[in-house]
Amino acid sequence: MGLLRIPHQDGQEGFVLVHIAPLAQKGAAALDVKILATEGSAPFALTLKQNQIQKLKSKKAPCTDDEWEAILEVILLQQESDPDKAAAAEGIEVEAAVEEDVAVELIFKKSTSGITQRLGSLRLPHDEDQEIELFDWCGASISHSHSLTSTLQSAQAALRKEQSKSQKLAEQLEELIKAKGENEHSLLEKFALLLNEKKAKIRELQGGRGGDEGVEMPSRHKKEDSPVVDSKKAGASRRGKRKAETVEPEEMDVDADEEGREEEATRDTSDDQETEDEDGEDEEPVTAKKAGGRGGKAGPVDQDMDLDGEATESEDDGL
């Protein structure tokens, strides 16, 4: 059972009271209801059947049959529990067009972007046989109002409880954020200290290595320079050997000439050396000294002296 207050059409003063009651029938549908209305003086009545509601929809209505059914359920029966049906009835307006002692028409329309479109209407003809029980209607309306008030209070209490929880959660979140910030700040400070200590240790290690390297560098340079000096010395010694080799043949030639002259001298004086073999032996060391003094070799001179000795002996035998 429901009671609606429908304003007059086009902003006229006054309103129409509409009372909706379900039909007392087995297997009745949700929209199988009896509608009574009054503008304050005459009764108007309509028995609505759910299988006939599509005929009440306007031909140019911008809604489907299901949407039209949902709109009637939400407005007439005040069933807003279904969110889909509530969304379909959103923005719907109902006005009452009264024809005195003839009929009351309930017009359903929707305004979109300033354009008003008619969805459908319910026509309640005048019926003198119907009794308007305003006292019962007022009692039912007050009872429904109390029920709605109780529901609202329960919803408000639940809302306040949820708000309190959300406030506590917000405070906890703020504390956590603050603690996180402090923790991050302390961690950054510790990290900065640790990083500075590591940098100081690295600098100390680099300083120690730099000192060691400074001491070792001269020895490395010396080791690298020594092969150059040795190569220079080796080059000089090789050059001296080459010079000595070029000088030795000249000295050998001079010694050979002197030996030839000495041989001629010994032949000329062979007569005087018949009894002086020892003197010939004394001359051999002299020639050896000369050869050794100039060329440093006495081998060829000794051979020549042996030949001369043999020659003197043969001459002595002949004599």
PDB file of C-alpha atoms in Angstrom:
ATOM      1  CA  MET A   1       0.000   0.000   0.000  1.00  0.00           C
ATOM      2  CA  GLY A   2       1.295   3.414  -0.992  1.00  0.00           C
ATOM      3  CA  LEU A   3       0.179   7.036  -1.023  1.00  0.00           C
ATOM      4  CA  LEU A   4       1.495   9.584  -3.552  1.00  0.00           C
ATOM      5  CA  ARG A   5       1.163  13.324  -3.796  1.00  0.00           C
ATOM      6  CA  ILE A   6       1.070  14.318  -7.490  1.00  0.00           C
ATOM      7  CA  PRO A   7       1.214  18.031  -8.375  1.00  0.00           C
ATOM      8  CA  HIS A   8      -1.098  19.583 -10.954  1.00  0.00           C
ATOM      9  CA  GLN A   9       0.092  19.976 -14.530  1.00  0.00           C
ATOM     10  CA  ASP A  10       1.778  23.184 -15.767  1.00  0.00           C
ATOM     11  CA  GLY A  11       2.569  24.428 -12.282  1.00  0.00           C
ATOM     12  CA  GLN A  12      -1.005  24.963 -11.218  1.00  0.00           C
ATOM     13  CA  GLU A  13      -1.769  25.162  -7.533  1.00  0.00           C
ATOM     14  CA  GLY A  14      -2.989  22.097  -5.778  1.00  0.00           C
ATOM     15  CA  PHE A  15      -2.252  18.419  -5.958  1.00  0.00           C
ATOM     16  CA  VAL A  16      -3.897  15.034  -6.292  1.00  0.00           C
ATOM     17  CA  LEU A  17      -3.688  12.274  -3.708  1.00  0.00           C
ATOM     18  CA  VAL A  18      -3.202   8.826  -5.237  1.00  0.00           C
ATOM     19  CA  HIS A  19      -3.630   5.626  -3.244  1.00  0.00           C
ATOM     20  CA  ILE A  20      -2.222   2.322  -4.625  1.00  0.00           C
ATOM     21  CA  ALA A  21      -3.235  -1.053  -3.186  1.00  0.00           C
ATOM     22  CA  PRO A  22      -2.434  -4.546  -4.550  1.00  0.00           C
ATOM     23  CA  LEU A  23      -5.295  -6.685  -5.771  1.00  0.00           C
ATOM     24  CA  ALA A  24      -6.349  -9.467  -3.447  1.00  0.00           C
ATOM     25  CA  GLN A  25      -5.985 -12.207  -6.029  1.00  0.00           C
ATOM     26  CA  LYS A  26      -3.975 -15.407  -6.192  1.00  0.00           C
ATOM     27  CA  GLY A  27      -1.079 -15.263  -8.600  1.00  0.00           C
ATOM     28  CA  ALA A  28      -1.389 -11.512  -8.987  1.00  0.00           C
ATOM     29  CA  ALA A  29       1.582  -9.750 -10.622  1.00  0.00           C
ATOM     30  CA  ALA A  30       3.445  -6.855  -9.059  1.00  0.00           C
ATOM     31  CA  LEU A  31       1.561  -4.263 -11.097  1.00  0.00           C
ATOM     32  CA  ASP A  32      -1.850  -5.844 -10.581  1.00  0.00           C
ATOM     33  CA  VAL A  33      -3.093  -2.983  -8.388  1.00  0.00           C
ATOM     34  CA  LYS A  34      -6.114  -0.770  -7.697  1.00  0.00           C
ATOM     35  CA  ILE A  35      -5.531   2.987  -7.987  1.00  0.00           C
ATOM     36  CA  LEU A  36      -7.774   5.572  -6.290  1.00  0.00           C
ATOM     37  CA  ALA A  37      -7.290   9.325  -6.669  1.00  0.00           C
ATOM     38  CA  THR A  38      -8.988  12.500  -5.527  1.00  0.00           C
ATOM     39  CA  GLU A  39      -8.416  16.202  -6.004  1.00  0.00           C
ATOM     40  CA  GLY A  40     -10.306  16.827  -2.740  1.00  0.00           C
ATOM     41  CA  SER A  41     -13.948  16.508  -3.850  1.00  0.00           C
ATOM     42  CA  ALA A  42     -14.531  13.614  -6.276  1.00  0.00           C
ATOM     43  CA  PRO A  43     -13.179  10.046  -6.450  1.00  0.00           C
ATOM     44  CA  PHE A  44     -11.387   8.615  -9.501  1.00  0.00           C
ATOM     45  CA  ALA A  45     -10.478   4.920  -9.870  1.00  0.00           C
ATOM     46  CA  LEU A  46      -8.534   2.509 -12.111  1.00  0.00           C
ATOM     47  CA  THR A  47      -7.821  -1.240 -11.902  1.00  0.00           C
ATOM     48  CA  LEU A  48      -4.387  -1.796 -13.469  1.00  0.00           C
ATOM     49  CA  LYS A  49      -3.248  -5.120 -14.958  1.00  0.00           C
ATOM     50  CA  GLN A  50       0.431  -5.791 -15.674  1.00  0.00           C
ATOM     51  CA  ASN A  51      -0.370  -7.452 -18.993  1.00  0.00           C
ATOM     52  CA  GLN A  52      -1.990  -4.218 -20.162  1.00  0.00           C
ATOM     53  CA  ILE A  53       0.684  -1.672 -19.237  1.00  0.00           C
ATOM     54  CA  GLN A  54       2.284  -1.698 -22.713  1.00  0.00           C
ATOM     55  CA  LYS A  55      -0.906  -0.153 -24.111  1.00  0.00           C
ATOM     56  CA  LEU A  56      -0.442   2.789 -21.750  1.00  0.00           C
ATOM     57  CA  LYS A  57       2.995   3.659 -23.130  1.00  0.00           C
ATOM     58  CA  SER A  58       3.258   6.458 -25.688  1.00  0.00           C
ATOM     59  CA  LYS A  59       4.089   5.424 -29.241  1.00  0.00           C
ATOM     60  CA  LYS A  60       7.022   7.879 -29.430  1.00  0.00           C
ATOM     61  CA  ALA A  61       8.335   7.135 -25.980  1.00  0.00           C
ATOM     62  CA  PRO A  62      12.188   6.958 -25.861  1.00  0.00           C
ATOM     63  CA  CYS A  63      12.140   3.806 -23.719  1.00  0.00           C
ATOM     64  CA  THR A  64      11.654   0.085 -24.124  1.00  0.00           C
ATOM     65  CA  ASP A  65       8.794  -1.996 -22.709  1.00  0.00           C
ATOM     66  CA  ASP A  66      11.001  -3.291 -19.916  1.00  0.00           C
ATOM     67  CA  GLU A  67      12.078   0.233 -19.007  1.00  0.00           C
ATOM     68  CA  TRP A  68       8.412   1.374 -18.980  1.00  0.00           C
ATOM     69  CA  GLU A  69       7.527  -1.485 -16.638  1.00  0.00           C
ATOM     70  CA  ALA A  70      10.468  -0.625 -14.363  1.00  0.00           C
ATOM     71  CA  ILE A  71       9.386   3.042 -14.258  1.00  0.00           C
ATOM     72  CA  LEU A  72       5.853   2.117 -13.155  1.00  0.00           C
ATOM     73  CA  GLU A  73       7.135  -0.262 -10.462  1.00  0.00           C
ATOM     74  CA  VAL A  74       9.519   2.307  -9.011  1.00  0.00           C
ATOM     75  CA  ILE A  75       7.061   5.236  -8.997  1.00  0.00           C
ATOM     76  CA  LEU A  76       3.752   3.552  -8.156  1.00  0.00           C
ATOM     77  CA  LEU A  77       5.027   0.810  -5.855  1.00  0.00           C
ATOM     78  CA  GLN A  78       8.041   2.781  -4.581  1.00  0.00           C
ATOM     79  CA  GLN A  79      10.359  -0.168  -5.139  1.00  0.00           C
ATOM     80  CA  GLU A  80      13.854   1.297  -5.311  1.00  0.00           C
ATOM     81  CA  SER A  81      15.749  -1.735  -4.060  1.00  0.00           C
ATOM     82  CA  ASP A  82      16.712  -2.828  -7.563  1.00  0.00           C
ATOM     83  CA  PRO A  83      19.483  -0.479  -8.820  1.00  0.00           C
ATOM     84  CA  ASP A  84      18.753  -1.214 -12.497  1.00  0.00           C
ATOM     85  CA  LYS A  85      15.078  -0.270 -12.123  1.00  0.00           C
ATOM     86  CA  ALA A  86      16.004   2.793 -10.061  1.00  0.00           C
ATOM     87  CA  ALA A  87      18.362   3.921 -12.814  1.00  0.00           C
ATOM     88  CA  ALA A  88      15.601   3.527 -15.422  1.00  0.00           C
ATOM     89  CA  ALA A  89      13.244   5.743 -13.359  1.00  0.00           C
ATOM     90  CA  GLU A  90      15.856   8.413 -12.725  1.00  0.00           C
ATOM     91  CA  GLY A  91      14.748  11.846 -13.941  1.00  0.00           C
ATOM     92  CA  ILE A  92      11.105  10.810 -14.453  1.00  0.00           C
ATOM     93  CA  GLU A  93       8.428  13.318 -13.484  1.00  0.00           C
ATOM     94  CA  VAL A  94       4.677  12.683 -12.865  1.00  0.00           C
ATOM     95  CA  GLU A  95       1.991  15.349 -13.214  1.00  0.00           C
ATOM     96  CA  ALA A  96      -1.818  15.228 -12.819  1.00  0.00           C
ATOM     97  CA  ALA A  97      -4.197  16.678 -15.395  1.00  0.00           C
ATOM     98  CA  VAL A  98      -7.664  17.041 -13.768  1.00  0.00           C
ATOM     99  CA  GLU A  99     -10.925  17.195 -15.674  1.00  0.00           C
ATOM    100  CA  GLU A 100     -13.634  17.979 -13.121  1.00  0.00           C
ATOM    101  CA  ASP A 101     -16.118  15.189 -12.658  1.00  0.00           C
ATOM    102  CA  VAL A 102     -14.654  13.452 -15.741  1.00  0.00           C
ATOM    103  CA  ALA A 103     -11.203  11.979 -15.161  1.00  0.00           C
ATOM    104  CA  VAL A 104      -7.735  12.439 -13.730  1.00  0.00           C
ATOM    105  CA  GLU A 105      -4.805  11.635 -15.996  1.00  0.00           C
ATOM    106  CA  LEU A 106      -1.409  10.808 -14.501  1.00  0.00           C
ATOM    107  CA  ILE A 107       1.238  11.823 -17.086  1.00  0.00           C
ATOM    108  CA  PHE A 108       4.775  10.357 -17.018  1.00  0.00           C
ATOM    109  CA  LYS A 109       7.443  12.426 -18.767  1.00  0.00           C
ATOM    110  CA  LYS A 110      11.191  12.863 -18.882  1.00  0.00           C
ATOM    111  CA  SER A 111      13.272  15.990 -19.481  1.00  0.00           C
ATOM    112  CA  THR A 112      16.581  15.573 -21.327  1.00  0.00           C
ATOM    113  CA  SER A 113      18.756  18.626 -22.118  1.00  0.00           C
ATOM    114  CA  GLY A 114      15.739  20.943 -21.775  1.00  0.00           C
ATOM    115  CA  ILE A 115      13.561  18.776 -24.005  1.00  0.00           C
ATOM    116  CA  THR A 116      10.504  17.179 -22.359  1.00  0.00           C
ATOM    117  CA  GLN A 117       9.340  13.856 -23.779  1.00  0.00           C
ATOM    118  CA  ARG A 118       6.104  12.064 -22.860  1.00  0.00           C
ATOM    119  CA  LEU A 119       6.550   8.410 -21.945  1.00  0.00           C
ATOM    120  CA  GLY A 120       2.928   7.395 -21.191  1.00  0.00           C
ATOM    121  CA  SER A 121      -0.088   8.056 -18.976  1.00  0.00           C
ATOM    122  CA  LEU A 122      -2.704   6.436 -16.721  1.00  0.00           C
ATOM    123  CA  ARG A 123      -6.306   7.656 -17.073  1.00  0.00           C
ATOM    124  CA  LEU A 124      -8.525   7.335 -13.965  1.00  0.00           C
ATOM    125  CA  PRO A 125     -12.222   7.915 -14.790  1.00  0.00           C
ATOM    126  CA  HIS A 126     -14.649   9.461 -12.321  1.00  0.00           C
ATOM    127  CA  ASP A 127     -16.381   6.828 -10.123  1.00  0.00           C
ATOM    128  CA  GLU A 128     -19.024   7.935  -7.605  1.00  0.00           C
ATOM    129  CA  ASP A 129     -19.260   4.454  -6.103  1.00  0.00           C
ATOM    130  CA  GLN A 130     -15.725   4.571  -4.712  1.00  0.00           C
ATOM    131  CA  GLU A 131     -15.290   5.747  -1.165  1.00  0.00           C
ATOM    132  CA  ILE A 132     -12.307   7.914  -0.247  1.00  0.00           C
ATOM    133  CA  GLU A 133     -11.074   6.791   3.176  1.00  0.00           C
ATOM    134  CA  LEU A 134      -8.736   9.660   4.003  1.00  0.00           C
ATOM    135  CA  PHE A 135      -8.309   8.566   7.626  1.00  0.00           C
ATOM    136  CA  ASP A 136      -6.988   5.170   6.600  1.00  0.00           C
ATOM    137  CA  TRP A 137      -4.820   6.749   3.940  1.00  0.00           C
ATOM    138  CA  CYS A 138      -3.288   9.101   6.501  1.00  0.00           C
ATOM    139  CA  GLY A 139      -2.616   6.238   8.912  1.00  0.00           C
ATOM    140  CA  ALA A 140      -0.954   4.177   6.197  1.00  0.00           C
ATOM    141  CA  SER A 141       1.100   7.167   5.110  1.00  0.00           C
ATOM    142  CA  ILE A 142       2.276   7.840   8.660  1.00  0.00           C
ATOM    143  CA  SER A 143       3.181   4.187   9.137  1.00  0.00           C
ATOM    144  CA  HIS A 144       5.147   4.203   5.918  1.00  0.00           C
ATOM    145  CA  SER A 145       6.848   7.408   6.968  1.00  0.00           C
ATOM    146  CA  HIS A 146       7.850   5.854  10.277  1.00  0.00           C
ATOM    147  CA  SER A 147       9.235   2.854   8.462  1.00  0.00           C
ATOM    148  CA  LEU A 148      11.223   5.101   6.177  1.00  0.00           C
ATOM    149  CA  THR A 149      12.442   7.126   9.137  1.00  0.00           C
ATOM    150  CA  SER A 150      13.591   3.988  10.924  1.00  0.00           C
ATOM    151  CA  THR A 151      15.376   2.808   7.818  1.00  0.00           C
ATOM    152  CA  LEU A 152      16.982   6.216   7.429  1.00  0.00           C
ATOM    153  CA  GLN A 153      18.149   6.237  11.031  1.00  0.00           C
ATOM    154  CA  SER A 154      19.658   2.784  10.651  1.00  0.00           C
ATOM    155  CA  ALA A 155      21.407   3.883   7.508  1.00  0.00           C
ATOM    156  CA  GLN A 156      22.695   7.019   9.214  1.00  0.00           C
ATOM    157  CA  ALA A 157      23.981   4.997  12.170  1.00  0.00           C
ATOM    158  CA  ALA A 158      25.780   2.624   9.836  1.00  0.00           C
ATOM    159  CA  LEU A 159      27.129   5.612   7.955  1.00  0.00           C
ATOM    160  CA  ARG A 160      28.439   7.211  11.140  1.00  0.00           C
ATOM    161  CA  LYS A 161      30.074   3.913  12.109  1.00  0.00           C
ATOM    162  CA  GLU A 162      31.726   3.620   8.743  1.00  0.00           C
ATOM    163  CA  GLN A 163      32.832   7.244   8.915  1.00  0.00           C
ATOM    164  CA  SER A 164      34.379   6.587  12.317  1.00  0.00           C
ATOM    165  CA  LYS A 165      36.217   3.576  10.911  1.00  0.00           C
ATOM    166  CA  SER A 166      37.374   5.539   7.917  1.00  0.00           C
ATOM    167  CA  GLN A 167      38.568   8.351  10.181  1.00  0.00           C
ATOM    168  CA  LYS A 168      40.544   5.896  12.317  1.00  0.00           C
ATOM    169  CA  LEU A 169      42.005   4.339   9.201  1.00  0.00           C
ATOM    170  CA  ALA A 170      42.929   7.795   7.923  1.00  0.00           C
ATOM    171  CA  GLU A 171      44.682   8.579  11.221  1.00  0.00           C
ATOM    172  CA  GLN A 172      46.529   5.259  11.122  1.00  0.00           C
ATOM    173  CA  LEU A 173      47.504   5.903   7.538  1.00  0.00           C
ATOM    174  CA  GLU A 174      48.786   9.343   8.473  1.00  0.00           C
ATOM    175  CA  GLU A 175      50.825   7.852  11.325  1.00  0.00           C
ATOM    176  CA  LEU A 176      52.230   5.197   9.015  1.00  0.00           C
ATOM    177  CA  ILE A 177      53.156   7.816   6.435  1.00  0.00           C
ATOM    178  CA  LYS A 178      54.836   9.910   9.126  1.00  0.00           C
ATOM    179  CA  ALA A 179      56.716   6.892  10.490  1.00  0.00           C
ATOM    180  CA  LYS A 180      57.717   5.914   6.975  1.00  0.00           C
ATOM    181  CA  GLY A 181      59.068   9.398   6.337  1.00  0.00           C
ATOM    182  CA  GLU A 182      61.059   9.369   9.580  1.00  0.00           C
ATOM    183  CA  ASN A 183      62.391   5.890   8.828  1.00  0.00           C
ATOM    184  CA  GLU A 184      63.406   6.903   5.326  1.00  0.00           C
ATOM    185  CA  HIS A 185      65.109  10.022   6.691  1.00  0.00           C
ATOM    186  CA  SER A 186      67.072   8.003   9.255  1.00  0.00           C
ATOM    187  CA  LEU A 187      68.016   5.431   6.631  1.00  0.00           C
ATOM    188  CA  LEU A 188      69.243   8.183   4.331  1.00  0.00           C
ATOM    189  CA  GLU A 189      71.338   9.670   7.129  1.00  0.00           C
ATOM    190  CA  LYS A 190      72.861   6.269   7.951  1.00  0.00           C
ATOM    191  CA  PHE A 191      73.506   5.612   4.292  1.00  0.00           C
ATOM    192  CA  ALA A 192      75.189   9.008   3.920  1.00  0.00           C
ATOM    193  CA  LEU A 193      77.426   8.309   6.932  1.00  0.00           C
ATOM    194  CA  LEU A 194      78.309   4.852   5.631  1.00  0.00           C
ATOM    195  CA  LEU A 195      79.033   6.235   2.186  1.00  0.00           C
ATOM    196  CA  ASN A 196      81.298   8.947   3.610  1.00  0.00           C
ATOM    197  CA  GLU A 197      83.187   6.352   5.677  1.00  0.00           C
ATOM    198  CA  LYS A 198      83.690   4.168   2.620  1.00  0.00           C
ATOM    199  CA  LYS A 199      84.891   7.162   0.623  1.00  0.00           C
ATOM    200  CA  ALA A 200      87.364   8.049   3.382  1.00  0.00           C
ATOM    201  CA  LYS A 201      88.692   4.457   3.461  1.00  0.00           C
ATOM    202  CA  ILE A 202      88.999   4.433  -0.327  1.00  0.00           C
ATOM    203  CA  ARG A 203      90.944   7.700  -0.208  1.00  0.00           C
ATOM    204  CA  GLU A 204      93.265   6.301   2.472  1.00  0.00           C
ATOM    205  CA  LEU A 205      93.877   3.178   0.395  1.00  0.00           C
ATOM    206  CA  GLN A 206      94.486   5.245  -2.716  1.00  0.00           C
ATOM    207  CA  GLY A 207      96.903   7.484  -0.767  1.00  0.00           C
ATOM    208  CA  GLY A 208      98.863   4.460   0.476  1.00  0.00           C
ATOM    209  CA  ARG A 209      99.040   2.944  -2.968  1.00  0.00           C
ATOM    210  CA  GLY A 210     100.102   6.273  -4.415  1.00  0.00           C
ATOM    211  CA  GLY A 211     103.038   6.481  -1.950  1.00  0.00           C
ATOM    212  CA  ASP A 212     104.161   2.940  -2.754  1.00  0.00           C
ATOM    213  CA  GLU A 213     103.931   3.610  -6.441  1.00  0.00           C
ATOM    214  CA  GLY A 214     105.978   6.817  -5.999  1.00  0.00           C
ATOM    215  CA  VAL A 215     108.779   4.825  -4.365  1.00  0.00           C
ATOM    216  CA  GLU A 216     108.769   2.017  -6.895  1.00  0.00           C
ATOM    217  CA  MET A 217     108.641   4.197  -9.981  1.00  0.00           C
ATOM    218  CA  PRO A 218     112.385   5.159 -10.023  1.00  0.00           C
ATOM    219  CA  SER A 219     113.438   1.502  -9.812  1.00  0.00           C
ATOM    220  CA  ARG A 220     111.141   0.716 -12.718  1.00  0.00           C
ATOM    221  CA  HIS A 221     112.648   3.546 -14.740  1.00  0.00           C
ATOM    222  CA  LYS A 222     116.107   2.325 -13.879  1.00  0.00           C
ATOM    223  CA  LYS A 223     115.222  -1.194 -14.946  1.00  0.00           C
ATOM    224  CA  GLU A 224     113.796   0.127 -18.144  1.00  0.00           C
ATOM    225  CA  ASP A 225     116.853   2.357 -18.773  1.00  0.00           C
ATOM    226  CA  SER A 226     119.494  -0.333 -17.996  1.00  0.00           C
ATOM    227  CA  PRO A 227     118.932  -2.299 -21.208  1.00  0.00           C
ATOM    228  CA  VAL A 228     119.626   0.890 -23.144  1.00  0.00           C
ATOM    229  CA  VAL A 229     122.957   1.412 -21.338  1.00  0.00           C
ATOM    230  CA  ASP A 230     123.904  -2.234 -21.797  1.00  0.00           C
ATOM    231  CA  SER A 231     123.073  -1.998 -25.448  1.00  0.00           C
ATOM    232  CA  LYS A 232     125.259   1.104 -25.701  1.00  0.00           C
ATOM    233  CA  LYS A 233     128.117  -0.724 -23.952  1.00  0.00           C
ATOM    234  CA  ALA A 234     127.636  -3.753 -26.146  1.00  0.00           C
ATOM    235  CA  GLY A 235     127.667  -1.546 -29.208  1.00  0.00           C
ATOM    236  CA  ALA A 236     130.888   0.153 -28.104  1.00  0.00           C
ATOM    237  CA  SER A 237     132.620  -3.174 -27.383  1.00  0.00           C
ATOM    238  CA  ARG A 238     131.537  -4.542 -30.734  1.00  0.00           C
ATOM    239  CA  ARG A 239     132.895  -1.471 -32.460  1.00  0.00           C
ATOM    240  CA  GLY A 240     136.238  -1.869 -30.555  1.00  0.00           C
ATOM    241  CA  LYS A 241     136.460  -5.497 -31.621  1.00  0.00           C
ATOM    242  CA  ARG A 242     135.790  -4.551 -35.217  1.00  0.00           C
ATOM    243  CA  LYS A 243     138.565  -1.887 -35.050  1.00  0.00           C
ATOM    244  CA  ALA A 244     140.975  -4.389 -33.510  1.00  0.00           C
ATOM    245  CA  GLU A 245     140.227  -6.878 -36.256  1.00  0.00           C
ATOM    246  CA  THR A 246     140.927  -4.243 -38.936  1.00  0.00           C
ATOM    247  CA  VAL A 247     144.219  -3.177 -37.260  1.00  0.00           C
ATOM    248  CA  GLU A 248     145.657  -6.695 -36.769  1.00  0.00           C
ATOM    249  CA  PRO A 249     146.249  -7.467 -40.491  1.00  0.00           C
ATOM    250  CA  GLU A 250     148.354  -4.292 -40.846  1.00  0.00           C
ATOM    251  CA  GLU A 251     150.512  -5.267 -37.886  1.00  0.00           C
ATOM    252  CA  MET A 252     150.931  -8.751 -39.325  1.00  0.00           C
ATOM    253  CA  ASP A 253     152.135  -7.283 -42.613  1.00  0.00           C
ATOM    254  CA  VAL A 254     154.744  -5.156 -40.814  1.00  0.00           C
ATOM    255  CA  ASP A 255     155.987  -8.165 -38.868  1.00  0.00           C
ATOM    256  CA  ALA A 256     156.315 -10.186 -42.054  1.00  0.00           C
ATOM    257  CA  ASP A 257     158.521  -7.482 -43.646  1.00  0.00           C
ATOM    258  CA  GLU A 258     160.759  -7.293 -40.606  1.00  0.00           C
ATOM    259  CA  GLU A 259     161.112 -11.051 -40.542  1.00  0.00           C
ATOM    260  CA  GLY A 260     162.167 -11.051 -44.200  1.00  0.00           C
ATOM    261  CA  ARG A 261     164.810  -8.464 -43.491  1.00  0.00           C
ATOM    262  CA  GLU A 262     166.107 -10.441 -40.542  1.00  0.00           C
ATOM    263  CA  GLU A 263     166.339 -13.567 -42.687  1.00  0.00           C
ATOM    264  CA  GLU A 264     168.497 -11.695 -45.207  1.00  0.00           C
ATOM    265  CA  ALA A 265     170.659 -10.403 -42.396  1.00  0.00           C
ATOM    266  CA  THR A 266     171.163 -13.896 -41.003  1.00  0.00           C
ATOM    267  CA  ARG A 267     172.110 -15.230 -44.416  1.00  0.00           C
ATOM    268  CA  ASP A 268     174.683 -12.486 -44.885  1.00  0.00           C
ATOM    269  CA  THR A 269     176.225 -13.188 -41.512  1.00  0.00           C
ATOM    270  CA  SER A 270     176.120 -16.988 -41.753  1.00  0.00           C
ATOM    271  CA  ASP A 271     179.901 -17.136 -41.804  1.00  0.00           C
ATOM    272  CA  ASP A 272     180.093 -15.359 -38.492  1.00  0.00           C
ATOM    273  CA  GLN A 273     177.575 -17.689 -36.847  1.00  0.00           C
ATOM    274  CA  GLU A 274     179.338 -21.012 -37.326  1.00  0.00           C
ATOM    275  CA  THR A 275     180.244 -21.451 -33.657  1.00  0.00           C
ATOM    276  CA  GLU A 276     177.447 -19.240 -32.164  1.00  0.00           C
ATOM    277  CA  ASP A 277     174.359 -21.436 -32.075  1.00  0.00           C
ATOM    278  CA  GLU A 278     173.531 -20.099 -28.684  1.00  0.00           C
ATOM    279  CA  ASP A 279     173.648 -16.585 -30.037  1.00  0.00           C
ATOM    280  CA  GLY A 280     171.137 -17.619 -32.731  1.00  0.00           C
ATOM    281  CA  GLU A 281     168.938 -18.889 -29.959  1.00  0.00           C
ATOM    282  CA  ASP A 282     169.397 -15.559 -28.180  1.00  0.00           C
ATOM    283  CA  GLU A 283     168.221 -13.729 -31.258  1.00  0.00           C
ATOM    284  CA  GLU A 284     164.963 -15.720 -31.442  1.00  0.00           C
ATOM    285  CA  PRO A 285     163.628 -14.206 -28.239  1.00  0.00           C
ATOM    286  CA  VAL A 286     164.508 -10.756 -29.519  1.00  0.00           C
ATOM    287  CA  THR A 287     162.507 -11.290 -32.709  1.00  0.00           C
ATOM    288  CA  ALA A 288     159.706 -12.772 -30.597  1.00  0.00           C
ATOM    289  CA  LYS A 289     159.706  -9.643 -28.478  1.00  0.00           C
ATOM    290  CA  LYS A 290     159.547  -7.470 -31.532  1.00  0.00           C
ATOM    291  CA  ALA A 291     156.785  -9.492 -33.051  1.00  0.00           C
ATOM    292  CA  GLY A 292     154.963  -9.641 -29.721  1.00  0.00           C
ATOM    293  CA  GLY A 293     155.415  -5.947 -29.165  1.00  0.00           C
ATOM    294  CA  ARG A 294     153.936  -4.992 -32.501  1.00  0.00           C
ATOM    295  CA  GLY A 295     151.500  -7.659 -33.480  1.00  0.00           C
ATOM    296  CA  GLY A 296     151.130  -9.640 -30.282  1.00  0.00           C
ATOM    297  CA  LYS A 297     151.820 -12.934 -32.176  1.00  0.00           C
ATOM    298  CA  ALA A 298     155.167 -14.783 -32.271  1.00  0.00           C
ATOM    299  CA  GLY A 299     154.166 -17.964 -34.097  1.00  0.00           C
ATOM    300  CA  PRO A 300     155.392 -17.093 -37.630  1.00  0.00           C
ATOM    301  CA  VAL A 301     158.713 -15.627 -36.369  1.00  0.00           C
ATOM    302  CA  ASP A 302     159.575 -18.789 -34.437  1.00  0.00           C
ATOM    303  CA  GLN A 303     159.016 -20.875 -37.548  1.00  0.00           C
ATOM    304  CA  ASP A 304     161.364 -18.612 -39.564  1.00  0.00           C
ATOM    305  CA  MET A 305     164.030 -18.821 -36.901  1.00  0.00           C
ATOM    306  CA  ASP A 306     163.872 -22.609 -36.945  1.00  0.00           C
ATOM    307  CA  LEU A 307     164.415 -22.555 -40.690  1.00  0.00           C
ATOM    308  CA  ASP A 308     167.404 -20.227 -40.252  1.00  0.00           C
ATOM    309  CA  GLY A 309     168.867 -22.479 -37.603  1.00  0.00           C
ATOM    310  CA  GLU A 310     168.682 -25.449 -39.911  1.00  0.00           C
ATOM    311  CA  ALA A 311     170.300 -23.441 -42.674  1.00  0.00           C
ATOM    312  CA  THR A 312     173.277 -22.482 -40.501  1.00  0.00           C
ATOM    313  CA  GLU A 313     173.772 -26.065 -39.445  1.00  0.00           C
ATOM    314  CA  SER A 314     173.883 -27.214 -43.069  1.00  0.00           C
ATOM    315  CA  GLU A 315     176.424 -24.578 -43.902  1.00  0.00           C
ATOM    316  CA  ASP A 316     178.582 -25.641 -40.992  1.00  0.00           C
ATOM    317  CA  ASP A 317     178.507 -29.197 -42.218  1.00  0.00           C
ATOM    318  CA  GLY A 318     179.687 -28.071 -45.632  1.00  0.00           C
ATOM    319  CA  LEU A 319     182.487 -26.156 -44.240  1.00  0.00           C
TER     320      LEU A 319
END
